[in-house]
XYZ file of C-alpha atoms in Angstrom:
585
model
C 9.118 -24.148 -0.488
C 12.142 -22.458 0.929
C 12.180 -19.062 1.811
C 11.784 -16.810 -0.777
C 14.583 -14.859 -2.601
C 12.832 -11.315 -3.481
C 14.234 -9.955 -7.168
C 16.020 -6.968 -7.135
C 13.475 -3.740 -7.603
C 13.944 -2.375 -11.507
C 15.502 0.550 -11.370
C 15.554 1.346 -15.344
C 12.936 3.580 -15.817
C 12.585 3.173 -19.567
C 12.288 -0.315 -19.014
C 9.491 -0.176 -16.298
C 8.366 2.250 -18.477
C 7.891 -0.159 -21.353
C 6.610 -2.538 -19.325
C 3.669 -0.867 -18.046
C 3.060 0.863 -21.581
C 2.293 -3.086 -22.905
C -0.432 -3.627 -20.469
C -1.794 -0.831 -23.246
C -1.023 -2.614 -26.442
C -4.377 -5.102 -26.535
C -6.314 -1.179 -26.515
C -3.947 0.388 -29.018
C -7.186 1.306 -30.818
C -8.464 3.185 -28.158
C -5.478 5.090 -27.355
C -4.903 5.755 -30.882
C -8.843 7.308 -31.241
C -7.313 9.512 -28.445
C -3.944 10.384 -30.186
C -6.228 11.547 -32.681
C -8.039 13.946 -29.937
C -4.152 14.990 -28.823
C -3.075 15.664 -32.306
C -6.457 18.382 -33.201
C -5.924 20.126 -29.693
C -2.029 20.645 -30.252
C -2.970 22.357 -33.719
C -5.380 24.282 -32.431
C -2.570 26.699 -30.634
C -0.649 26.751 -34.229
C -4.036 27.638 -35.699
C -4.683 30.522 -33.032
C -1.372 32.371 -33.953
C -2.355 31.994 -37.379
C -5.837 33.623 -37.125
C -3.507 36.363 -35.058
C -1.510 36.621 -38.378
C -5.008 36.848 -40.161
C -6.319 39.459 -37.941
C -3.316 41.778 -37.742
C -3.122 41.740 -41.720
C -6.425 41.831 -42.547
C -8.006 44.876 -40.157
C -4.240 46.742 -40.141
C -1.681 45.726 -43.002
C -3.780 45.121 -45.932
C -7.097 46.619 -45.628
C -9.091 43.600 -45.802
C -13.147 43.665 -45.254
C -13.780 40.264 -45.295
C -11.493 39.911 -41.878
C -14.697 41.440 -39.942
C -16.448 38.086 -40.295
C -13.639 35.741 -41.118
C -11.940 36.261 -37.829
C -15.086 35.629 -35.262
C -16.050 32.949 -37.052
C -12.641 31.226 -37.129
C -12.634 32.079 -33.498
C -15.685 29.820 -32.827
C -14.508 27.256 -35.286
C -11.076 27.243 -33.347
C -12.521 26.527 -29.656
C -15.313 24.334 -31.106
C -12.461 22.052 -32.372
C -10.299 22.247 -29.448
C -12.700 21.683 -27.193
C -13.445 18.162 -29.394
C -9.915 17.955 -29.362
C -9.460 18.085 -25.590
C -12.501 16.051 -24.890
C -11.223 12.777 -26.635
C -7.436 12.860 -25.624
C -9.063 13.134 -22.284
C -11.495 10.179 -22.171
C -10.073 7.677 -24.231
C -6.961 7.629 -22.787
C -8.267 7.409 -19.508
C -10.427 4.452 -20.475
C -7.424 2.245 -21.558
C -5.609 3.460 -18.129
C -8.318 2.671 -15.919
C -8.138 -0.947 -18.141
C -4.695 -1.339 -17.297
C -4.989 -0.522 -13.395
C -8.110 -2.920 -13.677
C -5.447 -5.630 -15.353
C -2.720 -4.684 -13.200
C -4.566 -5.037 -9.932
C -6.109 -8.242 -10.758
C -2.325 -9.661 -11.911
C -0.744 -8.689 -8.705
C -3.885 -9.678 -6.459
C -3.802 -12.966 -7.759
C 0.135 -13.183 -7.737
C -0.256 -12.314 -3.886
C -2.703 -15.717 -3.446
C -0.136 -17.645 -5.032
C 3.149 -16.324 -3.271
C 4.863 -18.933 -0.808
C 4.092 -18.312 2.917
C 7.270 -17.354 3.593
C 6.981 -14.241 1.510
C 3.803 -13.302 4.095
C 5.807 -14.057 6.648
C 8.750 -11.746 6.085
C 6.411 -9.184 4.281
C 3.903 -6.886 6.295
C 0.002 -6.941 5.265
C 0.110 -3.070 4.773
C 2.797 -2.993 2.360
C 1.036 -5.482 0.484
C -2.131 -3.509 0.570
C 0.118 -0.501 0.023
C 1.386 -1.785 -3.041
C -2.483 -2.753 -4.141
C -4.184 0.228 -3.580
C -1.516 3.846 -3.390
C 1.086 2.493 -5.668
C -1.481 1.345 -8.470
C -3.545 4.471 -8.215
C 0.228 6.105 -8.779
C 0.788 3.633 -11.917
C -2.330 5.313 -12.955
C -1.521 8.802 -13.477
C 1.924 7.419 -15.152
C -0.540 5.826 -17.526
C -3.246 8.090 -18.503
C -2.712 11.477 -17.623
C 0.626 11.809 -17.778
C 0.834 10.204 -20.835
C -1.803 12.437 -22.122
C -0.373 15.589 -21.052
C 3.003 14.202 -22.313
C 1.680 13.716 -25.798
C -0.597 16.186 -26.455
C 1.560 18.841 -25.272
C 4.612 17.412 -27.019
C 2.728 17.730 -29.771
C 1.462 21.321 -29.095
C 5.208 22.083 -28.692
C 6.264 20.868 -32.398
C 3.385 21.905 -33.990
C 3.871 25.567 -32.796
C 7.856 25.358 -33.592
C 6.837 23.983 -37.163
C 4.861 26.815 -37.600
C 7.652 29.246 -35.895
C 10.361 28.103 -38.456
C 7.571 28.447 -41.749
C 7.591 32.030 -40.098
C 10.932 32.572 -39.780
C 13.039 29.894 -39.054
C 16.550 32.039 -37.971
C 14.403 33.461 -34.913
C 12.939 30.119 -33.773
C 16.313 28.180 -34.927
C 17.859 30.833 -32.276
C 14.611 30.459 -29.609
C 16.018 26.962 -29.659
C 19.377 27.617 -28.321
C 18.743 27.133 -24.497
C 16.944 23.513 -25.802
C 19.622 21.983 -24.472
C 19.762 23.516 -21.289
C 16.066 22.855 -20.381
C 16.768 18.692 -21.172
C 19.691 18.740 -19.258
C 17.473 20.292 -16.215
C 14.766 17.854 -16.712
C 16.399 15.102 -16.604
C 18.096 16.263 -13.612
C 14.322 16.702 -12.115
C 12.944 13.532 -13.236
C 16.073 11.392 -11.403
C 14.586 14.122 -7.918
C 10.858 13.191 -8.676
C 11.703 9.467 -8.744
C 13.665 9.267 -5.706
C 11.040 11.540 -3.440
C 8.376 9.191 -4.962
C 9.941 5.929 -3.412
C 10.267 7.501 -0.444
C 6.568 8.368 -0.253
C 5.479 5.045 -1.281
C 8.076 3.561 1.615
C 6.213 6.047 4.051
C 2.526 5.492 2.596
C 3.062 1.637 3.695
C 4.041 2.711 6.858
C 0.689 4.871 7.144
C -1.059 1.738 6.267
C 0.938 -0.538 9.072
C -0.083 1.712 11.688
C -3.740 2.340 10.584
C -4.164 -1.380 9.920
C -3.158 -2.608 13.059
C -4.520 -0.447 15.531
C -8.098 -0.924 13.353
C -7.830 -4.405 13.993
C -6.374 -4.143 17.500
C -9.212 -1.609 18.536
C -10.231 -3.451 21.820
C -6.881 -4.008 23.097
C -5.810 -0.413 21.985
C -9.258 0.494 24.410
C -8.214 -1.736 26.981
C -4.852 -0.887 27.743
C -5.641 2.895 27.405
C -3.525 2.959 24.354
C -5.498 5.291 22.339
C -2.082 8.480 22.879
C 0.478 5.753 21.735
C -1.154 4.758 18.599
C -1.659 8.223 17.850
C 1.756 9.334 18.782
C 2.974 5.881 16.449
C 0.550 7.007 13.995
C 1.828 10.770 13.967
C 5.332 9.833 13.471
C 4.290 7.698 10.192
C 1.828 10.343 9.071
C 4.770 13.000 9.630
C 7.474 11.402 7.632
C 4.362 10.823 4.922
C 3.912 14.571 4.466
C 7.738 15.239 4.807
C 8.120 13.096 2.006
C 5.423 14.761 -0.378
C 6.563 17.978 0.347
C 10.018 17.085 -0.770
C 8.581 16.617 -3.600
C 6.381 19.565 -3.757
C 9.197 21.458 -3.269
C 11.473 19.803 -6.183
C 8.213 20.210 -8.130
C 7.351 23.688 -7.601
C 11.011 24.834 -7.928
C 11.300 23.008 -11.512
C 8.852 25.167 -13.188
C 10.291 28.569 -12.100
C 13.425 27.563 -13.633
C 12.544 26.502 -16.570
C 10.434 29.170 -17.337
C 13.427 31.790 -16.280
C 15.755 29.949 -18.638
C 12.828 29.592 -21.163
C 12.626 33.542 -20.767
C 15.868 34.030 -21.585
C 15.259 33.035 -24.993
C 12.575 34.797 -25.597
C 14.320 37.978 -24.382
C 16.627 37.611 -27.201
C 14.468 36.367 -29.853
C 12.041 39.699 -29.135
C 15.610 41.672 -29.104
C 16.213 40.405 -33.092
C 12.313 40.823 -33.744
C 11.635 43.790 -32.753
C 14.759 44.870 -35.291
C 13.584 42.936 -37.821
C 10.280 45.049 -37.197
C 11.966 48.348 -37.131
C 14.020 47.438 -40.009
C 10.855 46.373 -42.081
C 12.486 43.221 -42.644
C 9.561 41.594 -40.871
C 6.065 42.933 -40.431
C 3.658 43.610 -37.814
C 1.017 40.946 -38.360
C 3.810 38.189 -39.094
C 5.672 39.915 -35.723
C 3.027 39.311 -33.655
C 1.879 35.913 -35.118
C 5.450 34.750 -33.669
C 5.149 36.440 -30.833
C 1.565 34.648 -29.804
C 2.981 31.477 -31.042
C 6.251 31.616 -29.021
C 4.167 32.502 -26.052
C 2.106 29.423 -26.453
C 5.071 27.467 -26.022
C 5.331 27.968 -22.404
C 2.103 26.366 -21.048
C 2.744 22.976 -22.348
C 6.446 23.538 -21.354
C 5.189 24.413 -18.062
C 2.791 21.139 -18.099
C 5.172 18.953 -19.495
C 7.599 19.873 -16.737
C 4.970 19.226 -13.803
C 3.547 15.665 -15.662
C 7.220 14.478 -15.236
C 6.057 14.317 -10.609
C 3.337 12.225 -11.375
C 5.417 10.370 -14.297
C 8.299 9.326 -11.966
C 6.032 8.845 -8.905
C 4.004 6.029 -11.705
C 7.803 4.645 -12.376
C 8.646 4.024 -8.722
C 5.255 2.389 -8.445
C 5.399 0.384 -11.341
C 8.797 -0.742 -10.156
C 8.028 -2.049 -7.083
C 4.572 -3.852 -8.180
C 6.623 -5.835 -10.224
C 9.078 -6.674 -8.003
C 6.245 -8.230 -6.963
C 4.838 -10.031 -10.229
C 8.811 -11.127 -10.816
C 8.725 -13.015 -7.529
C 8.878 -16.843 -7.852
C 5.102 -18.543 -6.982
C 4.810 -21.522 -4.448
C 6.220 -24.602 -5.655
C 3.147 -26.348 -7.608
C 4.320 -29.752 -6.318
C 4.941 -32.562 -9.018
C 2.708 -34.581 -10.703
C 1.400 -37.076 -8.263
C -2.741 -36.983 -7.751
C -5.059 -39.423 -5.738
C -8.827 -39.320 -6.034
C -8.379 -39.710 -1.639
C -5.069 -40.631 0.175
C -5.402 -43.621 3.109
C -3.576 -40.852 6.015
C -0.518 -42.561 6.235
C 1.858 -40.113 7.693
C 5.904 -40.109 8.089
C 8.250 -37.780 8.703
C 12.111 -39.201 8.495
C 14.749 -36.774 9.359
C 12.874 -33.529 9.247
C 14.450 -30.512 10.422
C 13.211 -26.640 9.740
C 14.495 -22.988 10.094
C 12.513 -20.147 9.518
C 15.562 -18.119 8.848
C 19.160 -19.696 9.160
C 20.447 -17.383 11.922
C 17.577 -17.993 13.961
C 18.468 -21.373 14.529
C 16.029 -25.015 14.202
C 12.845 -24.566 15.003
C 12.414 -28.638 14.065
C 15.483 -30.820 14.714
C 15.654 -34.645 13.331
C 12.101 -35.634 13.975
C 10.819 -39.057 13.018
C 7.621 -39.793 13.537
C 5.338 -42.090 11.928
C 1.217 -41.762 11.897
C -0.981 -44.905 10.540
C -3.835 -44.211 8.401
C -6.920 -43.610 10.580
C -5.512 -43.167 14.046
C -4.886 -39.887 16.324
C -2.043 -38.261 17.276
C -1.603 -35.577 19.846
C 0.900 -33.090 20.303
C 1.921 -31.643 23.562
C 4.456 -29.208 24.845
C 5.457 -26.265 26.125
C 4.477 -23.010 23.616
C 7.660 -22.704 21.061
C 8.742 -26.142 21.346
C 7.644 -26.624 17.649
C 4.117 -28.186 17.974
C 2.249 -25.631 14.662
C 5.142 -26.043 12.593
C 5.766 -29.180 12.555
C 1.772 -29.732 11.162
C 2.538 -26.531 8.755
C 4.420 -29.165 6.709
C 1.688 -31.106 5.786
C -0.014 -29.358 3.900
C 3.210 -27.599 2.450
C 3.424 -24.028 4.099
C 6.620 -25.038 4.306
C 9.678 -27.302 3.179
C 11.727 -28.725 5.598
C 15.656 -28.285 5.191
C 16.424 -31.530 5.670
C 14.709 -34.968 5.760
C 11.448 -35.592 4.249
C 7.699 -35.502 4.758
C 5.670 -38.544 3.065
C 2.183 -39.115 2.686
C 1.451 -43.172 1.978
C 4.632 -43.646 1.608
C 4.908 -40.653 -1.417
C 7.684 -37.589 -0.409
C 4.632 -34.805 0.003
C 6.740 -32.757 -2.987
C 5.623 -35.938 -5.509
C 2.035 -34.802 -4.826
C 0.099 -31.918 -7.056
C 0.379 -29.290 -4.343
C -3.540 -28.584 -5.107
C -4.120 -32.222 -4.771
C -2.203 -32.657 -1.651
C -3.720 -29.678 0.081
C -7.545 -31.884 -0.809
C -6.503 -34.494 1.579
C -5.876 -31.993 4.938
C -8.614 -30.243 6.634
C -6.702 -27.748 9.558
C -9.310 -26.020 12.402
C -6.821 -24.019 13.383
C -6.961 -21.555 17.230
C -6.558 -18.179 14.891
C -10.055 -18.606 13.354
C -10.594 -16.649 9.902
C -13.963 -16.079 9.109
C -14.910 -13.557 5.562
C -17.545 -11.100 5.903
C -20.584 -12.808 4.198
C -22.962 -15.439 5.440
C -22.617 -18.616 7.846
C -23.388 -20.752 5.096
C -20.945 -19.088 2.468
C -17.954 -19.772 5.497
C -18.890 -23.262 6.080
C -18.872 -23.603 2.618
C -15.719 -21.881 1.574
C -14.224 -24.783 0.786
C -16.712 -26.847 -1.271
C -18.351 -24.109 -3.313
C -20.200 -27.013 -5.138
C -21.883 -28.345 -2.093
C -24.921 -28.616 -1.644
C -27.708 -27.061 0.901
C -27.881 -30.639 2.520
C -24.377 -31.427 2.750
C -23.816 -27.672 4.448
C -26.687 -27.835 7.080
C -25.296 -31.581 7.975
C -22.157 -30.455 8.395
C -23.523 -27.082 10.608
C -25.363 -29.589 12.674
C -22.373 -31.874 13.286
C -20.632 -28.829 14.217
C -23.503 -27.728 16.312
C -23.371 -24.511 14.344
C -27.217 -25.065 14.459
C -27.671 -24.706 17.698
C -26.877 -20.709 17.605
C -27.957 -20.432 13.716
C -31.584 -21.134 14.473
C -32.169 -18.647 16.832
C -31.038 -15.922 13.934
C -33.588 -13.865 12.430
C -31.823 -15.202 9.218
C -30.497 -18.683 9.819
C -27.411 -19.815 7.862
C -27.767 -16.756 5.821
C -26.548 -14.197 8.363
C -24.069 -12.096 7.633
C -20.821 -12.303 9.953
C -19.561 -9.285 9.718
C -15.438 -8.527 9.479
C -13.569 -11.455 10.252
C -16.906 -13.056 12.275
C -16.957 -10.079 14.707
C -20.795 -10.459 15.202
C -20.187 -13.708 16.353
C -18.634 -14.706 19.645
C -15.825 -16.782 19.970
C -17.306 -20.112 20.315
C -19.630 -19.216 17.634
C -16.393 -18.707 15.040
C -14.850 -21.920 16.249
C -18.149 -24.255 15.570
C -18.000 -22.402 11.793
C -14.398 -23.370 11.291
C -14.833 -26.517 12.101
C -18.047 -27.402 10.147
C -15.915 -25.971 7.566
C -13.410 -28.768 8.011
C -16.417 -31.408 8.786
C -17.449 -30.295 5.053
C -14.426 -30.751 3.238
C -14.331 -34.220 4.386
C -10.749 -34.763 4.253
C -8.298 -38.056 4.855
C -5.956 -36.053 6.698
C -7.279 -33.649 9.703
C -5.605 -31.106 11.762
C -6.409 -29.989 14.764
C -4.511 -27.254 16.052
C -6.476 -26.207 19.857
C -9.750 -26.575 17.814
C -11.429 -26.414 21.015
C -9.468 -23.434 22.854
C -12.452 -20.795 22.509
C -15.453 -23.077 23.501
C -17.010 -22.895 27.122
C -17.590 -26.406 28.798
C -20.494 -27.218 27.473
C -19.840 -26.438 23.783
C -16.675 -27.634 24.600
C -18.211 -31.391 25.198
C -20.374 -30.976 22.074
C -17.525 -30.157 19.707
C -15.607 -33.026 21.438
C -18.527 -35.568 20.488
C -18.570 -34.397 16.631
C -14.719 -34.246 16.569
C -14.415 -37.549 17.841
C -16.878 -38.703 15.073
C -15.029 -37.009 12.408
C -11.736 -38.302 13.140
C -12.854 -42.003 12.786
C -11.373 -43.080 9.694
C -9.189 -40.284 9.501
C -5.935 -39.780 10.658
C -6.022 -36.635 12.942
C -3.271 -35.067 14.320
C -4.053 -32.871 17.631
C -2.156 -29.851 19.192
C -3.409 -29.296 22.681
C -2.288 -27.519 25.627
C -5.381 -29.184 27.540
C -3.739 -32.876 28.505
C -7.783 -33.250 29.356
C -8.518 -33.044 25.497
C -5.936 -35.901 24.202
C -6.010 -38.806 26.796
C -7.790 -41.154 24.543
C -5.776 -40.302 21.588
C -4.311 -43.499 20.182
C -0.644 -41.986 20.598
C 0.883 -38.691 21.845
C 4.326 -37.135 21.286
C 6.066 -34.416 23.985
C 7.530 -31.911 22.245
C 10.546 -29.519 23.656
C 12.846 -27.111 21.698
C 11.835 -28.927 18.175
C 12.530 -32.122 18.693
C 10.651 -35.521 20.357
C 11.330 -35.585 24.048
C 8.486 -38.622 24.483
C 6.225 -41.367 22.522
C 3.626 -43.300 24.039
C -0.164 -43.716 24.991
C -1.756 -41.103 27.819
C -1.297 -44.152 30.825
C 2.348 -44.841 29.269
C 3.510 -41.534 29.853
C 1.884 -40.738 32.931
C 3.682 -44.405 34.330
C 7.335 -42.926 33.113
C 7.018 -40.022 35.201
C 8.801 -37.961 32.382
C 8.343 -34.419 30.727
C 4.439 -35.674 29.768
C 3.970 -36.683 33.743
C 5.348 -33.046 34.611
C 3.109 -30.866 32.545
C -0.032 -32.966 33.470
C 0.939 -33.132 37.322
C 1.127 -28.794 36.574
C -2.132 -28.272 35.124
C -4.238 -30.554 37.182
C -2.332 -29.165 40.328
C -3.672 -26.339 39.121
């Protein structure tokens, strides 16, 4: 599990375009029912300028009586079926879209659980959430009502120029002269639209950074009076956010106008040749007029088709970089190795690791070797390599060189789901959902049962605290265990791992946020747990690891020292140093 190579964004937007459009294709039906709905509305403008025709020639050309009642009811007939018209190329369309968000959401959610840990670590949480939320509400107006307005008023548009040429085709042949022109200009907007709408989704993520971690920095934003820096950090994001959309606005708004002046053009000199043709009796009234409404009727779905292509190119740019995201490679799956529940013997032989080459080795040539069922602990100072070297384990990572075995099996032989069965971690950053204590002590053995969790609360002494709630094991914990104190959290996490019942435990400063007393609880049921385990401990407390069975010194990645508590302490080395320092203290 090296660190990740992130795929170039797709820039093509027919191809994103495609892309997003077959998410659609298992609905085809429904979208079709609403092609349907597009199809009556557009002929619903053709059929107005018609019942102008109608009108004109009945009550002024020819005389006709029957055009008194003829024409109102057409009228009604006319807006009762573009009203049925508008309804379903509304709805249905907008069903499938909201489908495809629905799919699309769930795809990259799930691609996001599955992405190596080196992609979190080089990518921020608010982009990600960025990319989840903005971007996919963005994919949905590409997909619904731009597509709607996009086909329904394409439609509209060849629908009234069919009926244009049956009128007289050399006028609307010549009111399609400046055609040309107006493709030429949108394309030209569509290549704006898409580049403003990157931006904006760049700045929306950077909205989201701030926001997200001043939320969940809110006490140490109170404590250090920090409240006008966030805010200042906050305005700057928010700023370039709204300079951003109104670069947009501003390509958007400017679009229209021009269109429409060039559009006018053409209709300047097609009502210059029909007004002739009027005055020359080579065309009459009613059949001038008819033209004239339907040429007219042109420019609202130009106008709409014009401002769809924003939201169009703003669904591209999203699209694109959600799946930049899908194209990414997943976390290695491991090979086919499985065991029903490993012994804990634990090598590593030549292991060195870099986060990033030109930050230099964060592990350099470590061999170590761990027999099933007995404890290590790891000491040293804070960057001298103690959590990563136990993030290999379970496979966060892939060291560079050397290799990592589990009884006697290179840990990349094992089913990475298998292999991650035989480590519990309690870990000093505590994660806690919001639901109950029993749901987070059971997070990891859905399946057990009521027993099983309430022994392993007890070991934990989670039972201690739990009884005295109105609600037992069933309280709620609120956001990441905030209604809990710190202690409290800890206990859960490590019933958690007293649950899971693993071969293979890690204890990275399990204990750090217990008082003394709960400290010397915790200590009794972790010393239970880890018989017949093999436990490696990270401490900064030498108090914690004196009876481990062995304990390593760690400095600048690699091994400084190896030996038992009263070994160390005799050599008068690095391990002598740090305890003379905190007991001094």
């Amino acid at each position: 599990m090296s660190v990740p190579v992130v795929p170039p964004v797709v820039t093509n937007p027919g191809q994103v375009y495609r892309r997003l459009l077959g998410y659609a294709r298992p609905y085809i039906g429904t979208f079709l029912v609403g092609v349907v709905g597009m199809a009556l509305f557009a002929s619903t403008d053709a059929l107005l300028a018609y019942l102008v025709k109608i009108f004109l020639g009945g009550a002024f050309v020819e005389h006709d009586p029957r055009v008194i009642w003829i024409v109102p009811l057409g009228a009604v007939v006319l807006f009762f079926l573009r009203g049925i018209g508008d309804y379903v190329s509304n709805y249905f369309p907008a069903s499938v879209g909201r489908r495809i968000i629905k799919a699309l959401r769930g795809e990259l959610f799930a691609k996001y659980l599955r992405l190596p840990v080196a992609w979190f670590d080089a990518t921020s949480t608010a982009e990600m959430l960025s990319r989840l939320t903005y971007n996919i509400e963005q994919v949905a107006e590409a997909t619904t009502n731009a597509v709607t307005v996009l086909i329904r008023d394409t439609l509209t548009i060849v629908v009234l120029l069919g009926y244009l040429f049956w009128l007289n085709w050399q006028l609307a042949a010549f009111a399609l002269v400046l055609a040309p022109l107006i493709s030429w200009l949108i394309r030209r907007i569509n290549s704006s639209f898409r580049r403003y709408s990157t931006r904006i989704q760049n700045s929306m993520a950077d909205v989201t950074r701030v926001a997200k971690e001043t939320l969940d920095a809110q006490r140490v934003v109170r404590v250090f009076n920090a409240q006008r820096r966030q805010e200042e950090a906050f305005e700057r994001a928010n700023e370039l956010n709204r300079h951003s959309n109104m670069r947009l606005v501003n390509a958007r708004a400017m679009s229209n106008p021009v269109v429409q002046f060039i559009a006018s053009i053409g209709l300047a000199g097609v009502l210059y040749f029909a007004i002739s043709q009027v005055q020359t009796r080579a065309m009459r009234v009613d059949e001038f007029m008819s033209f004239l409404t339907a040429l007219l009727l042109v420019t609202a779905p130009l106008r709409r088709l014009v401002n769809v292509f924003g939201p169009l190119q703003q669904g591209i740019a999203a699209g694109a970089s959600v799946f930049a995201v899908l194209d990414s490679g997943n976390e290695d799956e491991g090979g086919a190795r499985t065991v029903g529940r490993a012994r804990g013997d634990i090598e590593y032989r030549g292991v060195s690791f870099a986060y990033r080459a030109d930050k230099g080795q964060v592990l350099r040539g470590i061999d170590l070797t761990v027999a099933a069922g007995r404890t290590l602990a790891i000491v040293g100072r804070s960057g001298s390599g103690k959590s990563t070297l136990v993030a290999l384990l379970p496979r966060f990572y892939d060291p560079q060189q050397g290799v990592v075995r589990l009884d006697g099996a290179d840990l990349r032989e094992y089913r990475l789901a298998n292999l991650r069965d035989q480590v519990a971690v309690v870990s000093q950053d505590i994660v806690l959902f919001d639901d109950t204590i029993r749901a987070n002590v059971a997070f990891g053995r859905p399946d057990a049962g009521a027993e099983a969790i309430e022994a392993a609360a007890e070991a934990a002494y989670v039972m201690d605290f739990a009884r005295e709630l109105p609600q037992g094991l069933d309280t709620h914990v609120g956001d990441r265990g905030a209604l809990l104190s710190g202690g409290q959290r800890q206990r859960i996490s490590i019933a958690r791992a007293i649950l899971k019942d693993a071969p293979v435990l890690v204890l990275d400063e399990a204990t750090s946020a217990l008082d003394s007393e709960s400290e010397r609880h915790i200590q009794a049921a972790l010393t239970r747990l880890q018989k017949g385990r093999t436990t490696l401990v990270i401490a900064h407390r030498l108090s914690t690891v004196e009876q481990a069975d062995d304990i390593i010194v760690m400095d600048e990645g690699a091994i400084v020292e190896h030996g038992t508590h009263a070994d160390l302490l005799a050599r008068g080395g690095a391990y002598a140093q740090l305890h003379r320092m905190q007991f001094n203290a």
